[in-house]
mmCIF file of C-alpha atoms and ligand atoms in Angstrom:
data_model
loop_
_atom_site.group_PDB
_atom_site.id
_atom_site.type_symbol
_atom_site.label_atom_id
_atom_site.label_comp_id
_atom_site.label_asym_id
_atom_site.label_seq_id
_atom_site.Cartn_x
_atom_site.Cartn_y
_atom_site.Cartn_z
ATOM 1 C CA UNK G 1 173.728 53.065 188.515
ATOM 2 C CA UNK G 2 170.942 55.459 188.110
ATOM 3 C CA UNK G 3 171.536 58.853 189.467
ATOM 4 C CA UNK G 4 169.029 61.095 191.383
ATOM 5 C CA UNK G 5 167.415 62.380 188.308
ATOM 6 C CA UNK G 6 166.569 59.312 186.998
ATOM 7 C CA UNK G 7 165.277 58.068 189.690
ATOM 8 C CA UNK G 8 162.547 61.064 190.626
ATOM 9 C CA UNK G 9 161.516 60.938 187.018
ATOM 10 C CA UNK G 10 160.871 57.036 186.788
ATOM 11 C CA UNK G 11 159.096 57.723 190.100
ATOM 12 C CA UNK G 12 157.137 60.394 188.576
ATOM 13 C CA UNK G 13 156.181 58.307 185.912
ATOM 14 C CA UNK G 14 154.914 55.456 187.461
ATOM 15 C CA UNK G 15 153.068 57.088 190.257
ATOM 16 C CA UNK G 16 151.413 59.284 187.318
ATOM 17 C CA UNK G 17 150.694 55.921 185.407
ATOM 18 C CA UNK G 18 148.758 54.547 188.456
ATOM 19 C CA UNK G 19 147.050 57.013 190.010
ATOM 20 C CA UNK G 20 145.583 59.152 186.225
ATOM 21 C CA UNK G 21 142.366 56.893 185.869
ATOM 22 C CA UNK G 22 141.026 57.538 189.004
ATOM 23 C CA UNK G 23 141.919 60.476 189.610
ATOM 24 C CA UNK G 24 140.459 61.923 186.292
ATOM 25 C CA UNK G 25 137.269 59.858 187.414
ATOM 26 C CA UNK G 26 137.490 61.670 190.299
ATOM 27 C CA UNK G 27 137.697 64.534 188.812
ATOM 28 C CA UNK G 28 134.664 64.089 186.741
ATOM 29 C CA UNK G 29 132.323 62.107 187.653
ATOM 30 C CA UNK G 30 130.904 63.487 191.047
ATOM 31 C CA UNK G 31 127.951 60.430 192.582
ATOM 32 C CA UNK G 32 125.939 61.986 194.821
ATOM 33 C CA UNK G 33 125.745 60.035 198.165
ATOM 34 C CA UNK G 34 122.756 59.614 201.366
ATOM 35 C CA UNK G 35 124.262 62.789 202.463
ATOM 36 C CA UNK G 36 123.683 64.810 199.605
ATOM 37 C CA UNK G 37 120.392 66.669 198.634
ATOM 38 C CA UNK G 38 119.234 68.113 195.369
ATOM 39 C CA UNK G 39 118.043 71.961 195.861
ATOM 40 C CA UNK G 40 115.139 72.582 192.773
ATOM 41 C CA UNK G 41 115.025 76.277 192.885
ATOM 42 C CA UNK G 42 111.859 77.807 192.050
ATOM 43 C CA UNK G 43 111.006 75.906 188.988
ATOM 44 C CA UNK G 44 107.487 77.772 188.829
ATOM 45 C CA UNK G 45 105.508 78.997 185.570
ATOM 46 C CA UNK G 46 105.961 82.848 186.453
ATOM 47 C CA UNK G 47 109.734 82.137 185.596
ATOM 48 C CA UNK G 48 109.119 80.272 181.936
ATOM 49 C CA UNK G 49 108.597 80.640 178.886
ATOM 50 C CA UNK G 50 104.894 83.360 179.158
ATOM 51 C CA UNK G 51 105.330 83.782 183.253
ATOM 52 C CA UNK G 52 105.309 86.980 184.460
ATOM 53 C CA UNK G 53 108.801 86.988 184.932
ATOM 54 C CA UNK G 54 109.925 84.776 182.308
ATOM 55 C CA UNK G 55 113.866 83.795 182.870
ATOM 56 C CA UNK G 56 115.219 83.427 179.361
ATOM 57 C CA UNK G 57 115.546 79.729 178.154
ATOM 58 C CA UNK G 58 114.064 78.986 181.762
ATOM 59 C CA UNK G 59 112.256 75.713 179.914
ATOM 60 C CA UNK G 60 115.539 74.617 178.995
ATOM 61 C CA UNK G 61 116.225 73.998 182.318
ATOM 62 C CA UNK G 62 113.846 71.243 183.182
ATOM 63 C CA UNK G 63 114.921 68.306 181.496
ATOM 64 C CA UNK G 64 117.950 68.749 182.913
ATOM 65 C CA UNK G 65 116.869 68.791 186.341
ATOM 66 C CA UNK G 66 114.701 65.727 185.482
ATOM 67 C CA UNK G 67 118.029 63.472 185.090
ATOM 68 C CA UNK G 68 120.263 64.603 187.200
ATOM 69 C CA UNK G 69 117.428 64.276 189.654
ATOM 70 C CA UNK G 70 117.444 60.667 189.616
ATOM 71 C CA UNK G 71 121.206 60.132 190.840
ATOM 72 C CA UNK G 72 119.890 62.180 194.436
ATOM 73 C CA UNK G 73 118.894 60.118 197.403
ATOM 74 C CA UNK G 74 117.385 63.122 198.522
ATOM 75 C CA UNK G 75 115.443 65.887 196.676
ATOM 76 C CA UNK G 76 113.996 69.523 198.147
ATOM 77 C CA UNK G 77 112.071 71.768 195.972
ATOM 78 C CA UNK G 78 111.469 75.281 196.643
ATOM 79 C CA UNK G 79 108.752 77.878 195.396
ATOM 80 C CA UNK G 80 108.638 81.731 195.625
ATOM 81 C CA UNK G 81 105.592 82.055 197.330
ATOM 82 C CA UNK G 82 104.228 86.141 197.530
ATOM 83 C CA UNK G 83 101.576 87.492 198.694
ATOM 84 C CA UNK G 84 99.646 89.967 196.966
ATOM 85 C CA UNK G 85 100.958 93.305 196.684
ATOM 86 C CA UNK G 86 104.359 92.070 198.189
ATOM 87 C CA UNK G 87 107.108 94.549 198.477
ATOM 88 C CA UNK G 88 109.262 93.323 196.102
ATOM 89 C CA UNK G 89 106.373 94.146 193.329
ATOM 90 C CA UNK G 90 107.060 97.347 191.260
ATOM 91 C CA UNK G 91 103.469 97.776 190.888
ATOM 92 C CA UNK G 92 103.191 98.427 195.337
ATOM 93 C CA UNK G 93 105.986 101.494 194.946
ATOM 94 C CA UNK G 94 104.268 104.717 192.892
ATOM 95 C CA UNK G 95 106.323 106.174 190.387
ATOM 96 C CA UNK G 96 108.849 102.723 190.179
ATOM 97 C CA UNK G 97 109.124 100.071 187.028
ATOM 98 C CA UNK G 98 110.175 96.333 187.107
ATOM 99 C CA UNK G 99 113.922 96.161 187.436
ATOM 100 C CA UNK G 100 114.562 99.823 189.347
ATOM 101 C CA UNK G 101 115.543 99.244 193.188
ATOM 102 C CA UNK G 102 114.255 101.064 196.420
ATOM 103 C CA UNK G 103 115.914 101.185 200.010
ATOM 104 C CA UNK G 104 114.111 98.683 201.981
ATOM 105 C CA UNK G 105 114.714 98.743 206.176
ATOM 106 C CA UNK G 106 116.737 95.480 205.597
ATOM 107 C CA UNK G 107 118.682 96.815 202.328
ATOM 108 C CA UNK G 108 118.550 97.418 198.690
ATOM 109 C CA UNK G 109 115.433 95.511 196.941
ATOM 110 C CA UNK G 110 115.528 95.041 193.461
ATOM 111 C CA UNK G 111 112.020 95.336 192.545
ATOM 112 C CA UNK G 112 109.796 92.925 189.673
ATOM 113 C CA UNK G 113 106.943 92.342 188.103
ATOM 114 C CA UNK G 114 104.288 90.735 190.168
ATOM 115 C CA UNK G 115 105.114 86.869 190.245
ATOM 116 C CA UNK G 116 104.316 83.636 192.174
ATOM 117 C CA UNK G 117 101.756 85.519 194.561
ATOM 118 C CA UNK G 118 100.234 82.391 196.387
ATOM 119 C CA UNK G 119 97.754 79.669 195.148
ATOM 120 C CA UNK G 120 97.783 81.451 191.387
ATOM 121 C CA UNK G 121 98.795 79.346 188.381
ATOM 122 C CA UNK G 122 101.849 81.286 188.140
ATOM 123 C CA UNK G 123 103.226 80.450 191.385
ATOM 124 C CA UNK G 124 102.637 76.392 190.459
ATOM 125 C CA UNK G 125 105.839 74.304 190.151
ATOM 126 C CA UNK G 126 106.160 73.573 186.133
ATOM 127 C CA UNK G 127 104.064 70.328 185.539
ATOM 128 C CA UNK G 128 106.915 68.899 183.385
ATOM 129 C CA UNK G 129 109.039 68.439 186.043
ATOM 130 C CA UNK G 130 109.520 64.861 187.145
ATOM 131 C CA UNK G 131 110.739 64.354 190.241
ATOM 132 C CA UNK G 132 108.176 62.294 192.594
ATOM 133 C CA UNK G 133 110.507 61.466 195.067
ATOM 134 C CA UNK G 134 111.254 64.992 195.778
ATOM 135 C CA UNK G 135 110.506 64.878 199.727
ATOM 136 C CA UNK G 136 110.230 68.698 200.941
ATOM 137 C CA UNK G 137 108.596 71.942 199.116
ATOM 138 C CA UNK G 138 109.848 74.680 200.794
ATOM 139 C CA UNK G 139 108.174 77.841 200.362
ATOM 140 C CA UNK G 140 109.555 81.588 200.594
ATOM 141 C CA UNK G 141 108.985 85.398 200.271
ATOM 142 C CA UNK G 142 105.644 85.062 202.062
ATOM 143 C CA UNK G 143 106.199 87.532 204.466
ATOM 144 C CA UNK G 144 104.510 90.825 202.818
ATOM 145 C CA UNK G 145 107.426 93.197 203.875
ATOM 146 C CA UNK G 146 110.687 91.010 202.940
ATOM 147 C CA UNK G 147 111.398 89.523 199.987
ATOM 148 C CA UNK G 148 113.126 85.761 200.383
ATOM 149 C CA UNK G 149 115.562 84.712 197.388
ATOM 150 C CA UNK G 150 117.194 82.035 199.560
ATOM 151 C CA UNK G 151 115.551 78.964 200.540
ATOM 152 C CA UNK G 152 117.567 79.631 204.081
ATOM 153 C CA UNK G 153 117.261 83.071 205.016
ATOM 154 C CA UNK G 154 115.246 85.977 204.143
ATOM 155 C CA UNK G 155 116.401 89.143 202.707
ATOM 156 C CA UNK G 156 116.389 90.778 206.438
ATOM 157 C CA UNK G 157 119.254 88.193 206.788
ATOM 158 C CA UNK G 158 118.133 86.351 209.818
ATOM 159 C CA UNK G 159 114.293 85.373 209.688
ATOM 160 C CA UNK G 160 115.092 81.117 208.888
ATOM 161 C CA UNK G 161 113.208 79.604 206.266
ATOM 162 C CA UNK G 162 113.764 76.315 208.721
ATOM 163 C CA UNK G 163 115.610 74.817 205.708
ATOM 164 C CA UNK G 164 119.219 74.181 207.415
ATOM 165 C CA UNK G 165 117.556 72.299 210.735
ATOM 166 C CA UNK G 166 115.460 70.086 208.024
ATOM 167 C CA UNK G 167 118.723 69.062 205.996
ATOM 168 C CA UNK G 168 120.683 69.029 209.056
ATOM 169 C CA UNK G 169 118.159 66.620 211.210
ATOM 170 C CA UNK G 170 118.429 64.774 207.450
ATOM 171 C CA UNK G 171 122.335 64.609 208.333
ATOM 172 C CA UNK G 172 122.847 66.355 204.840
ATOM 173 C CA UNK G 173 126.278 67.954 204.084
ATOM 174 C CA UNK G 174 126.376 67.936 200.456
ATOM 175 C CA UNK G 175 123.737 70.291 198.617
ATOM 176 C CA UNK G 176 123.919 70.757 194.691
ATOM 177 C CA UNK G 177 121.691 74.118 193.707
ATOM 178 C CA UNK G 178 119.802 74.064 190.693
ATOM 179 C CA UNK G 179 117.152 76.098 189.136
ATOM 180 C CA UNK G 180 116.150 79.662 188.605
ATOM 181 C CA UNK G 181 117.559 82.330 188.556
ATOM 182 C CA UNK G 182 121.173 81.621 188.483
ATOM 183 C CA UNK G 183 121.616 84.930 189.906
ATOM 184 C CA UNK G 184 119.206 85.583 192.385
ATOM 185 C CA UNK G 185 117.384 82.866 194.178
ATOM 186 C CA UNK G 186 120.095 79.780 193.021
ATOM 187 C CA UNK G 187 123.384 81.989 194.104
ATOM 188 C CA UNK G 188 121.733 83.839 197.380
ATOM 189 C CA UNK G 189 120.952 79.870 198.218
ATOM 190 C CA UNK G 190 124.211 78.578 197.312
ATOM 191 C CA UNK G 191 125.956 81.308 199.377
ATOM 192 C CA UNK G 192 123.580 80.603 202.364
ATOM 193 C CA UNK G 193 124.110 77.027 202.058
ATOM 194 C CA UNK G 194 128.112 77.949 202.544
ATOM 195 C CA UNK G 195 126.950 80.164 205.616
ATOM 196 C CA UNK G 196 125.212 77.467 207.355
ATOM 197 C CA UNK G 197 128.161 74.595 206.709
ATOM 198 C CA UNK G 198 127.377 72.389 203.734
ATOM 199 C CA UNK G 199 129.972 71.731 201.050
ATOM 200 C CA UNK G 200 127.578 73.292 197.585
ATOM 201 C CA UNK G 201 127.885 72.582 194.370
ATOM 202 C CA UNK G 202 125.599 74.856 191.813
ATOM 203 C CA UNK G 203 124.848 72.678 188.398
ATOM 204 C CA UNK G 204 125.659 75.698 185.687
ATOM 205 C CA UNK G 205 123.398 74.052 182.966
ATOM 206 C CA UNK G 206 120.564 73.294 185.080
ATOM 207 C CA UNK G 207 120.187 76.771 186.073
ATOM 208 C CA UNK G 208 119.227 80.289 183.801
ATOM 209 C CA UNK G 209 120.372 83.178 184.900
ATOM 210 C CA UNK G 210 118.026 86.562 184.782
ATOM 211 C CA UNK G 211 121.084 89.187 184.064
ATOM 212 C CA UNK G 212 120.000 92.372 185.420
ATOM 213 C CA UNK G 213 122.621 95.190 186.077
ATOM 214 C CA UNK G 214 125.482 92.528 185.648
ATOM 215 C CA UNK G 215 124.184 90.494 188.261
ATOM 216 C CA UNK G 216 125.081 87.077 186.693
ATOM 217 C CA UNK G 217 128.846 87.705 186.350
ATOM 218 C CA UNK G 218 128.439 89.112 189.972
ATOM 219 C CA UNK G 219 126.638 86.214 191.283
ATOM 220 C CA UNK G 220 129.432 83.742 189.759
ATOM 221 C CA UNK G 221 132.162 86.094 191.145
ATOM 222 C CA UNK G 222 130.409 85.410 194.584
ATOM 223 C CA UNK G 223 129.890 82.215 195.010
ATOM 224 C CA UNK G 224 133.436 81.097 193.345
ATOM 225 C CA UNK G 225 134.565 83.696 196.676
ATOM 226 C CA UNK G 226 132.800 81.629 199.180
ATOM 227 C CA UNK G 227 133.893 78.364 198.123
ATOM 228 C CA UNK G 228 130.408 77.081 195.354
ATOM 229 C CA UNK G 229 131.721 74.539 193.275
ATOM 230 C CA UNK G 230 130.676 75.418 189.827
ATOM 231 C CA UNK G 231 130.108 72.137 188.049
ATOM 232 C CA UNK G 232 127.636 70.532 184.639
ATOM 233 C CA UNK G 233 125.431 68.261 185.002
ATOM 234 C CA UNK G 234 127.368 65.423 182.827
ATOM 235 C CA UNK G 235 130.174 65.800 186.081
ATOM 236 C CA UNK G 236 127.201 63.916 188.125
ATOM 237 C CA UNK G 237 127.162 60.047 187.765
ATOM 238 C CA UNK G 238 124.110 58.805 186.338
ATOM 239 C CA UNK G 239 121.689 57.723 189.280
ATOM 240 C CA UNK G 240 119.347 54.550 189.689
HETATM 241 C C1 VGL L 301 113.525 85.169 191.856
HETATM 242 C C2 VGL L 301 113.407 87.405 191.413
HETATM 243 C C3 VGL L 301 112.325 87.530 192.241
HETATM 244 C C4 VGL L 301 114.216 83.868 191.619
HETATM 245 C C5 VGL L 301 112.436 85.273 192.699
HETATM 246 O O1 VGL L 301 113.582 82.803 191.772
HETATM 247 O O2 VGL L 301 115.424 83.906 191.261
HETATM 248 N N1 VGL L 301 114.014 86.229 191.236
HETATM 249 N N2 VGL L 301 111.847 86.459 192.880
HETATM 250 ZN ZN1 ZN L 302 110.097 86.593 194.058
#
């Protein structure tokens, strides 16, 4: 006769034996469905390699974006899209440099270099991306007084960007965030994308992070609080 013991631990072993393979493919191989959408953050030549804001190893992220790309249904590109003289440009506050902050009526504002300022070169998606199906560019941070890191919400925290109607109509409930800067336009999406509903998965290696102040560890501590799924882009099944 086989006692208790033996019994749990044959059981053990057998439902281990039959249920590993898929559930380490489950684990690692994440396909992207009709209700998922691919988020290209702000993929624009002010953020590469000789932009005006230059994310380090920015480049590096293109490619990247260019395959995984392929496995999405549905893809939505965003740019940062300022006007001239926009607030969050050092150069509009006397006495302030690039990276210093000033009080803004909606909050702190971390203030830059002038960048993406509408219809320049700089503001132009990077021509080596390659994603023609790409079926929405959504543009932010033209409002002259707030700044816009998410592609939902500005930075006053409740202007829309009309982003979360357009994926909702879409009957969207999966976004994965990619892009740049890890820690400022990808992580204020990915933690607005949580806000408004969607499950959100941010691709680590298809994003560069700017680092300012510690805001990349920050920005990770953030979005692992509110639920982002941190994830590579070899855990997304190769697409069509
Ligand atoms: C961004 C700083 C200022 C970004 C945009 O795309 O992450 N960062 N504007
Ligand atoms: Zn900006």
């Amino acid at each position: 006769m086989l006692d208790r013991r033996q019994i749990l631990a044959m059981l053990g072993t057998t439902a281990l034996a039959s249920l590993a393979p898929s559930a380490l493919l489950a684990a690692t191989s994440i396909k992207p469905d009709d209700a998922s959408a691919l988020l290209v953050i702000d993929v624009q030549n002010c953020f590469l390699p000789g932009g005006s804001l230059a994310v380090k190893e920015g480049e590096q992220v293109v490619p990247v974006i260019n395959k995984i790309s392929k496995a999405f249904a549905n893809v939505v590109m965003t740019q940062d899209w300022h006007t001239p003289g926009h607030v969050s440009f050092a150069s509009v506050h006397s006495g302030k440099k690039p990276f210093e902050t000033v009080d803004l009526p909606y909050g702190k504002q971390v203030l830059w270099p002038d960048h993406c300022v509408q219809g320049t070169d700089g503001a132009a998606l990077s021509k080596d991306l390659a994603i023609p199906h790409a079926e929405l560019i959504i543009r932010k941070g033209f409002h002259k007084n707030v700044d816009s890191y998410s592609a939902f919400l500005e930075a006053d925290g409740k202007t829309s960007t009309g982003l979360a109607g357009y994926l909702k109509g879409r009957k969207i409930k999966r976004v994965f965030v990619a892009g740049l800067a890890t820690d400022f336009c990808v992580a204020w999406t990915a933690l607005d994308a949580r806000k408004a509903g969607f499950e959100v998965y941010v691709v680590e290696d298809a994003c560069r992070g700017i680092d300012t102040q510690g805001s990349l560890a920050k920005a990770w501590a953030d979005m692992a609080k509110a639920g982002v799924k941190r994830i590579q882009s070899a855990d997304i099944a190769a697409g069509a």
